[in-house]
Amino acid sequence: KNDQFFSGWKDGFEKLGHVVQINGDHSFFFKSKFVYKYPNIFRYLNALFRKIGLKKLDRYLFSKKIAMICNKQNIDLIFTEINDSIEPNLIKKFSKRELLITEWFGVFPNMVSKDTLELLKQFDYIWTPCQMDKVYKESNLPVKKFKYLGCAVNQDFMKYEFDKKYEYDIVFVGGIGKHHNNRIAILEKVAK
């Protein structure tokens, strides 16, 4: 309900008159509460599942579960983010509804798993925050499926009161995690 990543999208869809349901699970076997409470253990187990071949079973069961939720809740659009936990073709196979399955993919191909790249071909549309046709074409990805979609944010959730006694010449908005750790060096150069 208060997910900082999807709350902007949720608000946008609702303002357009859509009923939205958020599913925070990443796996059939590992529920979202476990994933968020023990992220390192989940990453380890997910890698182990991938290595011993259980990831395909997990993806199969999770896709079937998502199809059943779509049937029960009369869902006709799935909007997900950089996802190798579902297989769109399986969801459509098990769904009694006509589904449009889309994915937000705002990263470079070298930043995601091989599974994620293979599954991209199954999505009806792939949303991206900028035009990267050349990068996607060079990576042999389905460029025609990529559609530009600007970023969204829940302004109420991300509201921050600035201390009026400070002035800000530069503001950085973004991550500096594992996939973006080169940004620290860039920010240090900007600061100098």
Coordinates of C-alpha atoms in Angstrom, one line a residue:
K1 CA 0.0 0.0 0.0
N2 CA 2.9 2.4 0.7
D3 CA 5.4 1.0 -1.8
Q4 CA 7.6 3.9 -2.8
F5 CA 8.4 2.3 -6.2
F6 CA 4.9 1.6 -7.5
S7 CA 2.8 4.2 -5.6
G8 CA 3.2 6.8 -8.4
W9 CA 2.1 4.3 -11.0
K10 CA -0.8 3.1 -8.8
D11 CA -2.0 6.7 -8.3
G12 CA -1.7 7.4 -12.1
F13 CA -3.7 4.3 -13.1
E14 CA -6.3 5.1 -10.4
K15 CA -6.7 8.7 -11.6
L16 CA -7.4 7.3 -15.1
G17 CA -10.3 5.3 -13.6
H18 CA -8.6 1.9 -13.3
V19 CA -9.0 -0.4 -10.2
V20 CA -5.4 -1.4 -9.2
Q21 CA -4.2 -4.3 -7.2
I22 CA -0.5 -4.5 -6.1
N23 CA 1.1 -7.9 -5.7
G24 CA 4.4 -7.5 -3.9
D25 CA 5.5 -11.2 -4.2
H26 CA 8.6 -12.1 -6.1
S27 CA 8.2 -15.8 -6.0
F28 CA 5.8 -18.7 -5.5
F29 CA 7.9 -20.1 -2.7
F30 CA 9.1 -16.8 -1.0
K31 CA 6.4 -14.3 -0.1
S32 CA 7.1 -10.6 -0.1
K33 CA 7.3 -10.3 3.7
F34 CA 10.2 -12.8 3.7
V35 CA 11.9 -11.1 0.7
Y36 CA 11.8 -7.6 2.3
K37 CA 12.7 -8.9 5.8
Y38 CA 15.6 -11.0 4.6
P39 CA 16.8 -9.7 1.2
N40 CA 20.3 -11.2 1.3
I41 CA 18.9 -14.7 2.2
F42 CA 16.4 -14.3 -0.6
R43 CA 19.1 -13.3 -3.1
Y44 CA 21.1 -16.3 -2.1
L45 CA 18.2 -18.7 -2.3
N46 CA 17.1 -17.2 -5.6
A47 CA 20.6 -17.8 -7.1
L48 CA 20.6 -21.3 -5.7
F49 CA 17.2 -22.0 -7.2
R50 CA 18.5 -20.7 -10.6
K51 CA 21.6 -22.9 -10.3
I52 CA 19.8 -26.1 -9.5
G53 CA 17.0 -25.5 -11.9
L54 CA 14.2 -24.8 -9.4
K55 CA 13.8 -21.2 -10.7
K56 CA 11.8 -22.6 -13.7
L57 CA 9.4 -24.4 -11.4
D58 CA 9.1 -21.4 -9.2
R59 CA 8.4 -19.2 -12.3
Y60 CA 5.8 -21.8 -13.6
L61 CA 3.9 -21.9 -10.3
F62 CA 4.1 -18.2 -9.7
S63 CA 2.8 -17.5 -13.3
K64 CA 0.0 -19.9 -12.7
K65 CA -0.9 -18.1 -9.4
I66 CA -0.9 -14.7 -11.2
A67 CA -3.2 -16.1 -13.9
M68 CA -5.6 -17.3 -11.2
I69 CA -5.5 -13.9 -9.5
C70 CA -6.3 -12.3 -12.8
N71 CA -9.2 -14.6 -13.4
K72 CA -10.6 -14.1 -9.9
Q73 CA -10.1 -10.3 -9.7
N74 CA -11.1 -9.6 -13.4
I75 CA -7.7 -8.2 -14.1
D76 CA -6.9 -7.4 -17.8
L77 CA -3.6 -5.6 -17.5
I78 CA -0.4 -6.6 -15.7
F79 CA 2.2 -3.9 -15.2
T80 CA 5.5 -5.2 -13.7
E81 CA 9.1 -4.0 -13.2
I82 CA 12.2 -5.8 -14.5
N83 CA 10.8 -9.2 -13.9
D84 CA 12.2 -12.7 -14.3
S85 CA 9.7 -14.2 -11.8
I86 CA 6.8 -14.5 -14.2
E87 CA 6.5 -15.9 -17.7
P88 CA 3.9 -14.0 -19.7
N89 CA 3.2 -16.9 -22.1
L90 CA 2.3 -19.1 -19.1
I91 CA 0.1 -16.5 -17.5
K92 CA -1.8 -16.2 -20.8
K93 CA -2.0 -20.0 -21.1
F94 CA -3.6 -20.3 -17.7
S95 CA -5.8 -17.2 -17.8
K96 CA -9.4 -17.3 -18.8
R97 CA -9.2 -13.6 -19.7
E98 CA -7.6 -11.7 -22.5
L99 CA -4.5 -10.1 -20.8
L100 CA -2.1 -7.4 -21.8
I101 CA 1.2 -8.0 -20.0
T102 CA 3.6 -5.2 -19.8
E103 CA 6.9 -4.5 -18.1
W104 CA 8.9 -1.4 -17.0
F105 CA 12.5 -1.9 -18.2
G106 CA 14.5 1.2 -17.6
V107 CA 18.0 -0.3 -17.5
F108 CA 20.7 -1.3 -19.8
P109 CA 20.7 -4.9 -20.9
N110 CA 24.1 -5.6 -19.3
M111 CA 22.6 -4.9 -15.8
V112 CA 20.1 -7.8 -15.7
S113 CA 20.1 -11.5 -15.8
K114 CA 20.0 -13.6 -19.0
D115 CA 16.6 -14.9 -17.9
T116 CA 15.2 -11.4 -17.7
L117 CA 16.4 -10.6 -21.3
E118 CA 15.0 -13.9 -22.7
L119 CA 11.6 -13.2 -21.1
L120 CA 11.4 -9.7 -22.5
K121 CA 10.2 -11.1 -25.8
Q122 CA 7.0 -12.5 -24.2
F123 CA 5.8 -9.1 -22.9
D124 CA 3.2 -7.2 -25.0
Y125 CA 4.8 -3.9 -24.3
I126 CA 8.0 -2.9 -22.6
W127 CA 8.0 0.6 -21.0
T128 CA 11.2 2.6 -20.8
P129 CA 11.9 6.0 -19.3
C130 CA 14.1 7.1 -22.2
Q131 CA 14.8 6.3 -25.9
M132 CA 17.5 3.6 -26.0
D133 CA 16.7 1.9 -29.3
K134 CA 20.3 1.7 -30.4
V135 CA 21.3 0.0 -27.1
Y136 CA 18.4 -2.5 -27.3
K137 CA 19.0 -3.2 -31.0
E138 CA 22.6 -3.9 -30.3
S139 CA 21.6 -6.4 -27.6
N140 CA 19.1 -8.1 -30.0
L141 CA 16.1 -7.1 -27.9
P142 CA 12.6 -6.6 -29.4
V143 CA 12.9 -2.9 -30.1
K144 CA 9.4 -2.6 -31.6
K145 CA 7.9 -3.6 -28.2
F146 CA 9.7 -0.7 -26.4
K147 CA 7.5 2.3 -25.7
Y148 CA 8.6 5.5 -24.0
L149 CA 6.8 6.2 -20.7
G150 CA 7.9 9.0 -18.4
C151 CA 8.6 8.3 -14.7
A152 CA 5.9 8.7 -12.1
V153 CA 6.1 9.5 -8.4
N154 CA 3.6 9.7 -5.5
Q155 CA 4.1 13.3 -4.4
D156 CA 2.4 12.7 -1.1
F157 CA 4.6 9.7 -0.2
M158 CA 7.8 11.3 -1.3
K159 CA 7.1 14.7 0.3
Y160 CA 10.1 16.2 2.1
E161 CA 10.3 19.6 3.8
F162 CA 13.6 21.3 3.2
D163 CA 15.3 23.3 5.8
K164 CA 14.9 26.9 4.7
K165 CA 18.3 28.0 6.1
Y166 CA 20.1 25.9 3.5
E167 CA 20.3 26.6 -0.2
Y168 CA 20.8 23.7 -2.6
D169 CA 22.7 24.2 -5.8
I170 CA 22.7 20.5 -6.8
V171 CA 20.2 17.8 -6.0
F172 CA 20.8 14.1 -6.8
V173 CA 17.8 11.8 -7.2
G174 CA 18.7 8.2 -7.8
G175 CA 20.3 5.1 -6.5
I176 CA 23.8 4.3 -5.5
G177 CA 23.3 0.6 -4.9
K178 CA 25.0 -2.4 -6.5
H179 CA 24.1 -1.6 -10.1
H180 CA 24.7 2.1 -9.7
N181 CA 27.8 2.2 -7.6
N182 CA 29.8 4.1 -10.2
R183 CA 27.5 7.1 -9.4
I184 CA 29.4 7.7 -6.1
A185 CA 32.6 8.6 -8.1
I186 CA 30.5 10.8 -10.4
L187 CA 28.9 12.6 -7.4
E188 CA 32.3 13.1 -5.9
K189 CA 33.6 14.7 -9.1
V190 CA 30.5 17.0 -9.2
A191 CA 31.1 18.0 -5.6
K192 CA 34.7 18.9 -6.3

